Amino acid sequence: MKLFSILRKKIDSVESKRQNGDAENQLEKKVLSKNLSDNEWVLKSIYTDCHDVIFRNFILGGNTSAILVYLEGLANIEEIDRSVLTPLMDIDELTPAGTEVIIKQKLTVSKVTPLTTFADIIEQISKGNPTILIDGHSQGISVGLSKSEKRSVEEPIAESVVRGPRDGFTETIGVNISLLRRKIKSPDLKMKSITLGKYSQTQVVYMYMKDIVDDTLVEEVEKRLSRIDIDGILESGYIEEFIEDDPFSPFPQMINTERPDSAASQLLEGRVVILTDGTPFALIAPVTFYSLLQSPEDYYQRFMIGTLIRWLRYCFLLIALLLPSSYVAILTFHQEMIPTTLLLSVAESREKVPFPALIEALIMEITFEALREAGLRLPKQVGSAVSIVGALVIGDAAVSAGLVSAPMVMVVAITGISSFTIPRYNASIAIRVLRFPMIFFAGTLGLLGIMLGILLIIVHLCTLRSFGVPYLAPMAPLKGSGTKDVLLRAPWWSLRQRPHLTGKYNKYRQSRGLRPGPGNEKE
């Protein structure tokens, strides 16, 4: 009986909470009354224990009561005094029929929105827009006088370039939209807004280029965003996990960037950019594996330099993924592949090491990753110093103590440096994660295990898609025109066609005959 009593109390508690929640939802959807006192009572009951919500009562025309409601800290108080209260309180006389017209004429604010429900009022107040309620009228007026602290536009730290624009996105979505509008001034740049998060009410804007993007891609983005139902969206990473194709893949299926120029270039290729209020990171969809290895600076340098740097990235990508596992496999199973002189040197350095090569590699890799994370999480002034000094001291001490060999320290150091050449941080993390299973394969099966791991990765990449786009496009399936911007960074005058992502697309982005030089002038 005692157990049933406890269960009954829990059920009653849950039912009470549900009924209270339903009552609150019904209260918010309720339309405004003509009685100002009733409206004020409802709002004060909604904003109970909210000391930052200000209720300012005043008189219109000498005989009409009104109330101004706003959030302290989100509303521009100076403009409220100058553009709202001062002109309204100077009104000498009001007629019931023309009250709203006279008020709108007196307000020296460009954005004025009529409101009919408490849900609309709560939405506007939460955005920082003051709301005016008048006795005898069942319609409120929202005034666009929100104010928020804004960080100045600065150069992105994580995506710095030698040559290129220095501006970066901020945490204010309006600023981010304006930065993209500066890059693309065409009215074909379209955007749609959606509010996500039951309590955070976060504004999310997805942008695309009309006549360039495939309409089905925009519909798919809208569909995936609209199905998100969560308490709060505090960063674009929340959205990324809800709308990606394969949540269990280590490879990122969306690009995140702080650079407006990078987002603008992706828009011009037919992709969709998703901006989230409160974060400087924009999401870009769809994405391919090769786009993760491309830097904005590739297109600002001369094409020969861009091609060379791109090939260096491909080589360092393979080194970051395969060097530790190859060293472990050769040292454990295939010593005959090492020249005799080098083999004797390696054997001498490993003479006092008590661990097999597999354990040695794991110890050094885990230590290196710990130092890297420590450098990121510590304050900026000491982070880099701690990571560098820690690597030097720990590496030298480990070799001196005979815990690891000097060649293994070199292998891990070269691997870490190679991973830094990957321009996208989320792609670098994927390679770092895959490095550990590759080491296990190498330590148990040798070079056969490495080949098995490579095949598994390739099969996974071939099956992976990002919003319907094959992850290895345009190499698999092969599209000849697309290889100009994958294997090479072809000169701009030869990149006439846009990448073909999904469905119909605007094929050409520039005219013929743009190659410079004598005899190639465009007529």
Short mmCIF file of C-alpha atoms in Angstrom, two decimals:
data_model
loop_
_atom_site.label_atom_id
_atom_site.label_comp_id
_atom_site.label_asym_id
_atom_site.label_seq_id
_atom_site.Cartn_x
_atom_site.Cartn_y
_atom_site.Cartn_z
CA MET A 1 0.00 0.00 0.00
CA LYS A 2 2.87 2.36 0.77
CA LEU A 3 4.26 1.82 -2.75
CA PHE A 4 0.87 2.60 -4.31
CA SER A 5 0.63 5.77 -2.21
CA ILE A 6 4.03 6.98 -3.42
CA LEU A 7 3.12 6.25 -7.05
CA ARG A 8 -0.19 8.05 -6.62
CA LYS A 9 1.56 11.17 -5.30
CA LYS A 10 4.01 11.15 -8.22
CA ILE A 11 1.18 10.76 -10.74
CA ASP A 12 -0.76 13.62 -9.11
CA SER A 13 2.37 15.81 -9.20
CA VAL A 14 2.97 15.14 -12.90
CA GLU A 15 -0.70 15.75 -13.70
CA SER A 16 -0.65 19.02 -11.74
CA LYS A 17 2.45 20.21 -13.64
CA ARG A 18 0.83 19.27 -16.95
CA GLN A 19 -2.36 21.14 -16.10
CA ASN A 20 -0.36 24.19 -15.00
CA GLY A 21 1.58 24.09 -18.25
CA ASP A 22 -1.64 23.81 -20.27
CA ALA A 23 -3.09 26.72 -18.31
CA GLU A 24 -0.04 28.84 -19.06
CA ASN A 25 -0.19 28.00 -22.76
CA GLN A 26 -3.90 28.91 -22.87
CA LEU A 27 -3.12 32.14 -21.03
CA GLU A 28 -0.46 33.10 -23.54
CA LYS A 29 -2.76 32.40 -26.52
CA LYS A 30 -5.59 34.45 -25.00
CA VAL A 31 -6.56 37.61 -26.92
CA LEU A 32 -6.30 41.03 -25.32
CA SER A 33 -9.19 42.54 -23.43
CA LYS A 34 -10.45 46.12 -23.77
CA ASN A 35 -10.02 46.50 -20.02
CA LEU A 36 -6.47 47.69 -19.30
CA SER A 37 -6.56 46.41 -15.71
CA ASP A 38 -7.33 42.88 -16.89
CA ASN A 39 -4.50 42.95 -19.42
CA GLU A 40 -2.07 44.28 -16.81
CA TRP A 41 -3.09 41.58 -14.34
CA VAL A 42 -2.53 38.83 -16.92
CA LEU A 43 0.93 40.13 -17.84
CA LYS A 44 1.96 40.52 -14.22
CA SER A 45 0.82 36.97 -13.50
CA ILE A 46 2.91 35.73 -16.45
CA TYR A 47 5.96 37.73 -15.35
CA THR A 48 5.77 36.84 -11.67
CA ASP A 49 9.20 37.08 -9.96
CA CYS A 50 10.67 38.84 -12.98
CA HIS A 51 12.05 42.05 -11.48
CA ASP A 52 13.59 43.15 -14.80
CA VAL A 53 10.14 43.50 -16.43
CA ILE A 54 9.09 47.15 -16.05
CA PHE A 55 5.42 48.26 -16.03
CA ARG A 56 5.22 52.04 -16.63
CA ASN A 57 1.74 53.55 -16.24
CA PHE A 58 0.97 56.92 -17.83
CA ILE A 59 -2.00 59.01 -19.06
CA LEU A 60 -2.87 59.80 -22.67
CA GLY A 61 -4.82 62.94 -23.60
CA GLY A 62 -5.55 63.76 -19.98
CA ASN A 63 -8.09 60.98 -19.43
CA THR A 64 -6.98 57.68 -21.05
CA SER A 65 -4.89 55.23 -19.04
CA ALA A 66 -2.05 53.38 -20.76
CA ILE A 67 0.83 51.16 -19.76
CA LEU A 68 4.27 50.58 -21.25
CA VAL A 69 5.89 47.16 -20.67
CA TYR A 70 9.53 46.42 -21.44
CA LEU A 71 12.52 44.38 -20.31
CA GLU A 72 15.22 46.37 -18.57
CA GLY A 73 18.56 45.78 -20.27
CA LEU A 74 17.06 44.71 -23.60
CA ALA A 75 15.13 47.90 -24.39
CA ASN A 76 16.66 51.24 -25.26
CA ILE A 77 15.50 53.33 -22.29
CA GLU A 78 16.86 56.63 -23.66
CA GLU A 79 14.88 56.18 -26.90
CA ILE A 80 11.79 55.14 -24.93
CA ASP A 81 11.87 58.44 -23.03
CA ARG A 82 12.59 60.50 -26.15
CA SER A 83 10.54 58.75 -28.86
CA VAL A 84 7.66 57.14 -26.93
CA LEU A 85 6.80 58.62 -23.53
CA THR A 86 7.53 62.29 -24.30
CA PRO A 87 5.41 62.58 -27.50
CA LEU A 88 2.58 60.43 -26.12
CA MET A 89 2.27 62.30 -22.83
CA ASP A 90 2.15 65.62 -24.74
CA ILE A 91 -1.09 64.60 -26.48
CA ASP A 92 -3.80 67.02 -25.33
CA GLU A 93 -6.95 65.15 -26.33
CA LEU A 94 -7.92 61.76 -27.70
CA THR A 95 -11.04 60.49 -29.40
CA PRO A 96 -11.86 56.79 -28.92
CA ALA A 97 -12.17 56.21 -32.66
CA GLY A 98 -8.83 57.73 -33.60
CA THR A 99 -6.67 56.80 -30.63
CA GLU A 100 -4.46 54.25 -32.38
CA VAL A 101 -4.00 56.45 -35.46
CA ILE A 102 -2.97 59.46 -33.36
CA ILE A 103 -0.55 57.35 -31.30
CA LYS A 104 1.15 55.91 -34.38
CA GLN A 105 1.46 59.42 -35.83
CA LYS A 106 3.03 60.75 -32.63
CA LEU A 107 5.55 57.91 -32.25
CA THR A 108 8.88 58.88 -33.81
CA VAL A 109 9.86 55.25 -34.37
CA SER A 110 10.06 53.56 -37.76
CA LYS A 111 9.00 50.07 -36.67
CA VAL A 112 5.53 49.84 -35.06
CA THR A 113 3.71 46.48 -34.89
CA PRO A 114 0.09 45.85 -33.83
CA LEU A 115 -0.47 43.00 -31.35
CA THR A 116 -3.67 41.11 -30.57
CA THR A 117 -2.67 38.19 -28.29
CA PHE A 118 -0.61 37.78 -25.16
CA ALA A 119 1.65 35.37 -27.05
CA ASP A 120 2.52 38.19 -29.48
CA ILE A 121 3.19 40.57 -26.58
CA ILE A 122 5.46 38.08 -24.80
CA GLU A 123 7.40 37.47 -28.02
CA GLN A 124 7.99 41.19 -28.60
CA ILE A 125 8.91 41.90 -24.98
CA SER A 126 11.38 38.99 -25.02
CA LYS A 127 13.03 40.51 -28.09
CA GLY A 128 13.47 43.79 -26.22
CA ASN A 129 10.70 45.71 -28.00
CA PRO A 130 8.55 47.81 -25.60
CA THR A 131 4.78 47.26 -25.80
CA ILE A 132 2.04 49.83 -25.26
CA LEU A 133 -1.42 48.83 -23.98
CA ILE A 134 -4.28 51.35 -23.92
CA ASP A 135 -7.48 51.27 -21.89
CA GLY A 136 -10.55 50.62 -24.05
CA HIS A 137 -8.58 48.97 -26.88
CA SER A 138 -8.08 45.25 -27.47
CA GLN A 139 -4.93 45.79 -29.50
CA GLY A 140 -1.43 46.54 -28.27
CA ILE A 141 1.40 48.32 -30.05
CA SER A 142 4.99 47.08 -30.16
CA VAL A 143 7.76 49.63 -30.72
CA GLY A 144 11.05 48.55 -32.31
CA LEU A 145 13.43 49.94 -29.70
CA SER A 146 15.40 46.87 -28.68
CA LYS A 147 19.00 47.23 -27.61
CA SER A 148 21.64 44.58 -27.05
CA GLU A 149 25.34 44.55 -26.36
CA LYS A 150 27.29 43.85 -29.54
CA ARG A 151 30.83 42.64 -30.00
CA SER A 152 32.75 44.55 -32.62
CA VAL A 153 33.56 42.86 -35.92
CA GLU A 154 36.99 41.25 -35.59
CA GLU A 155 39.18 38.84 -37.51
CA PRO A 156 38.29 35.17 -36.87
CA ILE A 157 40.98 33.53 -34.76
CA ALA A 158 40.31 29.94 -35.87
CA GLU A 159 40.28 30.76 -39.61
CA SER A 160 43.02 33.31 -40.05
CA VAL A 161 44.47 33.94 -43.52
CA VAL A 162 47.56 35.70 -44.86
CA ARG A 163 45.63 37.29 -47.71
CA GLY A 164 41.91 37.92 -47.53
CA PRO A 165 39.20 39.86 -45.68
CA ARG A 166 39.70 40.39 -41.94
CA ASP A 167 36.06 40.63 -40.85
CA GLY A 168 34.29 37.82 -39.04
CA PHE A 169 30.82 36.97 -37.80
CA THR A 170 29.73 38.07 -34.33
CA GLU A 171 27.12 36.78 -31.85
CA THR A 172 24.48 39.22 -33.21
CA ILE A 173 22.49 37.76 -36.08
CA GLY A 174 21.60 41.18 -37.51
CA VAL A 175 25.28 42.06 -37.84
CA ASN A 176 25.99 38.71 -39.52
CA ILE A 177 23.21 39.24 -42.05
CA SER A 178 24.55 42.70 -42.87
CA LEU A 179 28.07 41.29 -43.36
CA LEU A 180 26.73 38.86 -45.95
CA ARG A 181 24.68 41.60 -47.58
CA ARG A 182 27.89 43.59 -48.01
CA LYS A 183 29.45 40.66 -49.86
CA ILE A 184 26.40 39.88 -52.02
CA LYS A 185 24.35 42.98 -52.86
CA SER A 186 21.92 41.24 -55.19
CA PRO A 187 18.21 41.00 -54.26
CA ASP A 188 18.48 37.33 -55.27
CA LEU A 189 20.01 36.70 -51.85
CA LYS A 190 16.94 35.39 -50.03
CA MET A 191 16.50 34.53 -46.38
CA LYS A 192 13.85 32.96 -44.20
CA SER A 193 13.59 33.14 -40.43
CA ILE A 194 12.45 30.56 -37.91
CA THR A 195 12.34 30.63 -34.11
CA LEU A 196 13.66 27.53 -32.32
CA GLY A 197 13.75 26.64 -28.64
CA LYS A 198 10.71 26.59 -26.36
CA TYR A 199 12.39 28.79 -23.75
CA SER A 200 15.37 30.34 -25.55
CA GLN A 201 13.27 31.52 -28.54
CA THR A 202 16.41 31.64 -30.67
CA GLN A 203 16.15 33.25 -34.06
CA VAL A 204 17.57 31.12 -36.88
CA VAL A 205 17.91 32.45 -40.43
CA TYR A 206 18.74 30.31 -43.45
CA MET A 207 19.96 32.10 -46.58
CA TYR A 208 20.28 31.05 -50.21
CA MET A 209 20.70 32.46 -53.71
CA LYS A 210 17.55 32.34 -55.80
CA ASP A 211 18.05 30.81 -59.29
CA ILE A 212 21.33 29.24 -58.13
CA VAL A 213 20.26 26.94 -55.30
CA ASP A 214 18.10 23.89 -55.95
CA ASP A 215 14.60 24.45 -54.56
CA THR A 216 14.44 20.92 -53.15
CA LEU A 217 17.56 21.65 -51.07
CA VAL A 218 15.89 24.70 -49.51
CA GLU A 219 12.76 22.68 -48.81
CA GLU A 220 14.81 19.93 -47.15
CA VAL A 221 16.64 22.44 -44.94
CA GLU A 222 13.34 24.04 -43.96
CA LYS A 223 11.81 20.64 -43.22
CA ARG A 224 14.70 19.54 -41.00
CA LEU A 225 14.77 22.83 -39.11
CA SER A 226 11.02 22.90 -38.51
CA ARG A 227 11.04 19.45 -36.87
CA ILE A 228 13.42 20.59 -34.11
CA ASP A 229 11.55 20.73 -30.79
CA ILE A 230 13.86 21.45 -27.84
CA ASP A 231 13.93 23.68 -24.76
CA GLY A 232 16.74 25.90 -26.01
CA ILE A 233 19.19 26.51 -28.85
CA LEU A 234 22.35 28.11 -27.45
CA GLU A 235 24.77 27.44 -30.31
CA SER A 236 24.68 26.29 -33.92
CA GLY A 237 26.12 22.94 -32.84
CA TYR A 238 22.69 22.07 -31.41
CA ILE A 239 21.14 22.52 -34.85
CA GLU A 240 23.94 20.64 -36.62
CA GLU A 241 23.28 17.49 -34.60
CA PHE A 242 19.54 17.62 -35.33
CA ILE A 243 19.73 18.04 -39.10
CA GLU A 244 22.80 16.06 -40.22
CA ASP A 245 22.31 12.87 -42.23
CA ASP A 246 24.40 10.38 -40.24
CA PRO A 247 24.80 11.29 -36.55
CA PHE A 248 27.16 8.36 -35.89
CA SER A 249 29.74 9.28 -38.49
CA PRO A 250 32.99 10.86 -37.25
CA PHE A 251 33.11 13.04 -40.35
CA PRO A 252 31.36 16.42 -40.27
CA GLN A 253 28.44 16.72 -42.67
CA MET A 254 28.18 20.51 -42.42
CA ILE A 255 30.78 23.25 -42.56
CA ASN A 256 30.90 25.76 -39.72
CA THR A 257 32.64 29.03 -40.40
CA GLU A 258 33.19 32.46 -38.87
CA ARG A 259 34.16 34.05 -42.19
CA PRO A 260 31.55 36.00 -44.21
CA ASP A 261 33.64 35.65 -47.38
CA SER A 262 33.64 31.85 -47.02
CA ALA A 263 29.86 31.82 -46.45
CA ALA A 264 29.31 34.13 -49.44
CA SER A 265 31.38 31.90 -51.74
CA GLN A 266 29.35 28.88 -50.64
CA LEU A 267 26.11 30.75 -51.36
CA LEU A 268 27.31 31.49 -54.88
CA GLU A 269 27.93 27.77 -55.40
CA GLY A 270 24.32 26.89 -54.56
CA ARG A 271 24.59 26.00 -50.88
CA VAL A 272 22.46 27.11 -47.94
CA VAL A 273 23.90 29.13 -45.05
CA ILE A 274 22.26 28.87 -41.61
CA LEU A 275 22.83 31.72 -39.13
CA THR A 276 21.98 31.32 -35.44
CA ASP A 277 21.52 34.23 -33.06
CA GLY A 278 24.01 34.16 -30.21
CA THR A 279 26.91 32.46 -32.01
CA PRO A 280 29.47 33.61 -34.60
CA PHE A 281 29.52 30.21 -36.32
CA ALA A 282 27.41 29.82 -39.45
CA LEU A 283 26.45 26.39 -40.80
CA ILE A 284 26.78 25.56 -44.49
CA ALA A 285 25.04 22.67 -46.25
CA PRO A 286 25.60 20.48 -48.15
CA VAL A 287 29.27 19.62 -47.75
CA THR A 288 31.70 17.27 -49.48
CA PHE A 289 34.89 15.70 -48.16
CA TYR A 290 37.08 17.82 -50.43
CA SER A 291 35.47 21.10 -49.39
CA LEU A 292 36.67 20.39 -45.84
CA LEU A 293 40.25 20.52 -47.12
CA GLN A 294 39.82 23.82 -48.95
CA SER A 295 40.73 27.14 -47.39
CA PRO A 296 39.34 30.53 -48.48
CA GLU A 297 42.92 31.63 -49.05
CA ASP A 298 43.28 29.04 -51.83
CA TYR A 299 41.24 31.34 -54.05
CA TYR A 300 43.04 34.56 -53.09
CA GLN A 301 46.55 33.32 -53.99
CA ARG A 302 47.71 32.56 -57.54
CA PHE A 303 46.35 29.26 -58.79
CA MET A 304 49.76 27.52 -58.94
CA ILE A 305 50.43 28.31 -55.28
CA GLY A 306 46.89 27.25 -54.36
CA THR A 307 47.33 23.91 -56.15
CA LEU A 308 50.67 23.24 -54.44
CA ILE A 309 49.28 24.01 -50.98
CA ARG A 310 46.23 21.86 -51.65
CA TRP A 311 48.39 18.86 -52.57
CA LEU A 312 50.47 19.44 -49.45
CA ARG A 313 47.25 19.23 -47.42
CA TYR A 314 46.32 15.92 -49.05
CA CYS A 315 49.76 14.51 -48.23
CA PHE A 316 49.69 15.75 -44.65
CA LEU A 317 46.17 14.35 -44.24
CA LEU A 318 47.49 10.88 -45.07
CA ILE A 319 50.44 11.41 -42.72
CA ALA A 320 48.17 12.51 -39.88
CA LEU A 321 46.00 9.43 -40.35
CA LEU A 322 48.55 6.70 -41.24
CA LEU A 323 52.02 7.59 -39.95
CA PRO A 324 51.71 6.26 -36.34
CA SER A 325 49.89 3.11 -37.49
CA SER A 326 52.43 2.48 -40.27
CA TYR A 327 55.31 2.85 -37.81
CA VAL A 328 53.67 0.43 -35.37
CA ALA A 329 52.91 -2.12 -38.12
CA ILE A 330 56.41 -2.06 -39.60
CA LEU A 331 58.11 -2.17 -36.23
CA THR A 332 55.91 -5.03 -34.98
CA PHE A 333 55.42 -7.27 -38.02
CA HIS A 334 57.47 -6.06 -40.98
CA GLN A 335 60.98 -5.25 -39.77
CA GLU A 336 62.38 -6.46 -43.11
CA MET A 337 61.00 -3.29 -44.74
CA ILE A 338 63.41 -1.12 -42.73
CA PRO A 339 66.99 -0.63 -44.00
CA THR A 340 69.52 -2.44 -41.82
CA THR A 341 71.30 0.70 -40.60
CA LEU A 342 68.03 2.37 -39.65
CA LEU A 343 66.76 -0.85 -38.06
CA LEU A 344 69.83 -1.07 -35.83
CA SER A 345 69.38 2.57 -34.80
CA VAL A 346 65.71 2.04 -33.96
CA ALA A 347 66.45 -1.19 -32.10
CA GLU A 348 69.09 0.58 -30.04
CA SER A 349 66.68 3.39 -29.10
CA ARG A 350 64.02 0.84 -28.10
CA GLU A 351 66.38 -1.34 -26.10
CA LYS A 352 65.26 0.06 -22.71
CA VAL A 353 61.58 0.60 -23.61
CA PRO A 354 59.43 -1.91 -21.64
CA PHE A 355 56.32 -1.56 -23.84
CA PRO A 356 55.52 -2.92 -27.29
CA ALA A 357 55.22 -0.40 -30.12
CA LEU A 358 51.40 -0.42 -29.92
CA ILE A 359 51.30 0.62 -26.25
CA GLU A 360 54.12 3.10 -26.81
CA ALA A 361 52.22 4.78 -29.64
CA LEU A 362 49.01 4.96 -27.62
CA ILE A 363 50.82 6.51 -24.64
CA MET A 364 52.40 9.21 -26.78
CA GLU A 365 49.26 9.94 -28.81
CA ILE A 366 47.08 10.27 -25.70
CA THR A 367 49.69 12.51 -24.06
CA PHE A 368 49.91 14.70 -27.16
CA GLU A 369 46.10 15.05 -27.37
CA ALA A 370 45.98 15.94 -23.66
CA LEU A 371 48.60 18.67 -24.17
CA ARG A 372 46.70 20.01 -27.17
CA GLU A 373 43.44 20.18 -25.23
CA ALA A 374 45.21 21.80 -22.28
CA GLY A 375 46.59 24.47 -24.58
CA LEU A 376 43.09 25.18 -25.91
CA ARG A 377 41.30 25.32 -22.54
CA LEU A 378 43.85 27.34 -20.60
CA PRO A 379 43.84 31.15 -20.75
CA LYS A 380 45.23 32.48 -24.02
CA GLN A 381 48.26 34.08 -22.36
CA VAL A 382 49.55 30.78 -20.94
CA GLY A 383 47.92 28.15 -23.14
CA SER A 384 50.47 28.10 -25.96
CA ALA A 385 53.40 28.26 -23.54
CA VAL A 386 52.09 25.34 -21.46
CA SER A 387 51.48 23.13 -24.51
CA ILE A 388 54.90 23.81 -26.06
CA VAL A 389 56.91 23.56 -22.81
CA GLY A 390 54.86 20.54 -21.70
CA ALA A 391 55.56 18.71 -24.97
CA LEU A 392 59.29 19.41 -24.77
CA VAL A 393 59.65 18.50 -21.09
CA ILE A 394 57.43 15.42 -21.15
CA GLY A 395 58.93 14.13 -24.40
CA ASP A 396 62.52 14.54 -23.19
CA ALA A 397 61.73 13.07 -19.76
CA ALA A 398 59.90 10.09 -21.29
CA VAL A 399 62.86 9.29 -23.55
CA SER A 400 65.37 9.72 -20.70
CA ALA A 401 63.30 7.46 -18.42
CA GLY A 402 63.11 4.77 -21.09
CA LEU A 403 59.30 4.84 -21.31
CA VAL A 404 59.26 5.68 -25.02
CA SER A 405 61.83 5.78 -27.79
CA ALA A 406 63.07 8.89 -29.57
CA PRO A 407 61.76 7.77 -33.02
CA MET A 408 58.25 7.40 -31.55
CA VAL A 409 58.42 10.96 -30.20
CA MET A 410 59.38 12.18 -33.68
CA VAL A 411 56.55 10.20 -35.31
CA VAL A 412 53.94 11.61 -32.92
CA ALA A 413 55.28 15.16 -33.33
CA ILE A 414 55.19 14.96 -37.15
CA THR A 415 51.68 13.51 -36.95
CA GLY A 416 50.50 16.37 -34.73
CA ILE A 417 52.00 19.01 -37.02
CA SER A 418 50.37 17.35 -40.03
CA SER A 419 46.94 17.47 -38.39
CA PHE A 420 47.33 21.25 -37.94
CA THR A 421 47.45 21.72 -41.72
CA ILE A 422 43.78 20.66 -42.10
CA PRO A 423 41.90 23.98 -42.41
CA ARG A 424 38.62 22.83 -40.82
CA TYR A 425 38.83 22.06 -37.11
CA ASN A 426 35.94 19.56 -37.17
CA ALA A 427 37.63 17.65 -40.02
CA SER A 428 40.88 17.61 -38.03
CA ILE A 429 39.04 16.11 -35.05
CA ALA A 430 37.65 13.33 -37.27
CA ILE A 431 41.17 12.38 -38.39
CA ARG A 432 42.41 12.47 -34.79
CA VAL A 433 39.61 10.13 -33.72
CA LEU A 434 40.25 7.66 -36.55
CA ARG A 435 43.97 7.58 -35.81
CA PHE A 436 43.43 5.43 -32.70
CA PRO A 437 41.52 2.52 -34.35
CA MET A 438 44.08 2.60 -37.16
CA ILE A 439 46.85 2.12 -34.56
CA PHE A 440 44.93 -0.84 -33.08
CA PHE A 441 44.52 -2.41 -36.53
CA ALA A 442 48.24 -1.95 -37.19
CA GLY A 443 49.27 -3.37 -33.83
CA THR A 444 47.19 -6.52 -34.28
CA LEU A 445 47.24 -7.23 -38.05
CA GLY A 446 50.14 -5.20 -39.37
CA LEU A 447 49.92 -3.65 -42.83
CA LEU A 448 46.94 -5.90 -43.55
CA GLY A 449 45.12 -4.19 -40.67
CA ILE A 450 45.98 -0.77 -42.09
CA MET A 451 44.57 -1.77 -45.49
CA LEU A 452 41.45 -3.09 -43.77
CA GLY A 453 41.02 0.21 -41.89
CA ILE A 454 41.49 2.24 -45.08
CA LEU A 455 38.89 0.12 -46.90
CA LEU A 456 36.39 0.58 -44.06
CA ILE A 457 36.91 4.36 -44.13
CA ILE A 458 36.52 4.53 -47.92
CA VAL A 459 33.36 2.38 -47.86
CA HIS A 460 31.91 4.60 -45.13
CA LEU A 461 32.73 7.77 -47.09
CA CYS A 462 31.14 6.32 -50.23
CA THR A 463 27.88 5.63 -48.38
CA LEU A 464 27.83 8.98 -46.58
CA ARG A 465 25.67 11.84 -47.86
CA SER A 466 25.11 15.44 -46.87
CA PHE A 467 21.59 16.62 -47.71
CA GLY A 468 21.47 14.16 -50.59
CA VAL A 469 24.92 15.03 -51.98
CA PRO A 470 27.46 12.15 -52.15
CA TYR A 471 30.24 12.90 -49.67
CA LEU A 472 33.03 12.10 -52.15
CA ALA A 473 31.55 14.13 -55.02
CA PRO A 474 32.75 15.07 -57.60
CA MET A 475 35.28 12.19 -57.54
CA ALA A 476 32.74 9.49 -56.66
CA PRO A 477 30.60 9.65 -58.70
CA LEU A 478 33.12 11.16 -61.10
CA LYS A 479 32.25 14.50 -62.71
CA GLY A 480 35.01 15.77 -64.96
CA SER A 481 34.26 19.47 -64.66
CA GLY A 482 34.25 19.28 -60.87
CA THR A 483 37.79 17.91 -60.65
CA LYS A 484 39.17 21.33 -61.61
CA ASP A 485 38.55 22.46 -58.04
CA VAL A 486 39.49 19.21 -56.28
CA LEU A 487 42.72 17.76 -57.62
CA LEU A 488 43.79 21.24 -58.71
CA ARG A 489 42.94 24.81 -57.94
CA ALA A 490 42.36 25.78 -61.52
CA PRO A 491 42.65 29.48 -62.49
CA TRP A 492 39.48 31.50 -62.06
CA TRP A 493 39.05 32.09 -65.78
CA SER A 494 38.74 28.30 -66.33
CA LEU A 495 36.28 27.67 -63.45
CA ARG A 496 33.32 28.47 -65.65
CA GLN A 497 30.91 25.90 -64.22
CA ARG A 498 29.51 25.80 -60.70
CA PRO A 499 29.67 22.58 -58.69
CA HIS A 500 26.66 20.38 -59.35
CA LEU A 501 25.19 19.55 -55.95
CA THR A 502 21.55 18.47 -56.20
CA GLY A 503 18.81 18.63 -58.82
CA LYS A 504 18.60 21.58 -61.19
CA TYR A 505 21.20 24.29 -60.94
CA ASN A 506 22.50 27.39 -62.66
CA LYS A 507 25.37 25.79 -64.54
CA TYR A 508 27.57 28.73 -65.55
CA ARG A 509 28.94 31.45 -63.28
CA GLN A 510 31.05 33.38 -65.77
CA SER A 511 31.34 34.11 -69.46
CA ARG A 512 33.62 32.50 -72.00
CA GLY A 513 36.90 33.96 -73.16
CA LEU A 514 38.08 35.47 -69.87
CA ARG A 515 41.60 34.04 -70.05
CA PRO A 516 44.09 36.92 -69.91
CA GLY A 517 46.93 37.44 -72.34
CA PRO A 518 47.45 38.65 -75.92
CA GLY A 519 44.89 37.35 -78.37
CA ASN A 520 42.45 36.29 -75.66
CA GLU A 521 40.62 39.58 -75.16
CA LYS A 522 36.87 39.20 -74.95
CA GLU A 523 35.08 40.84 -77.81
#
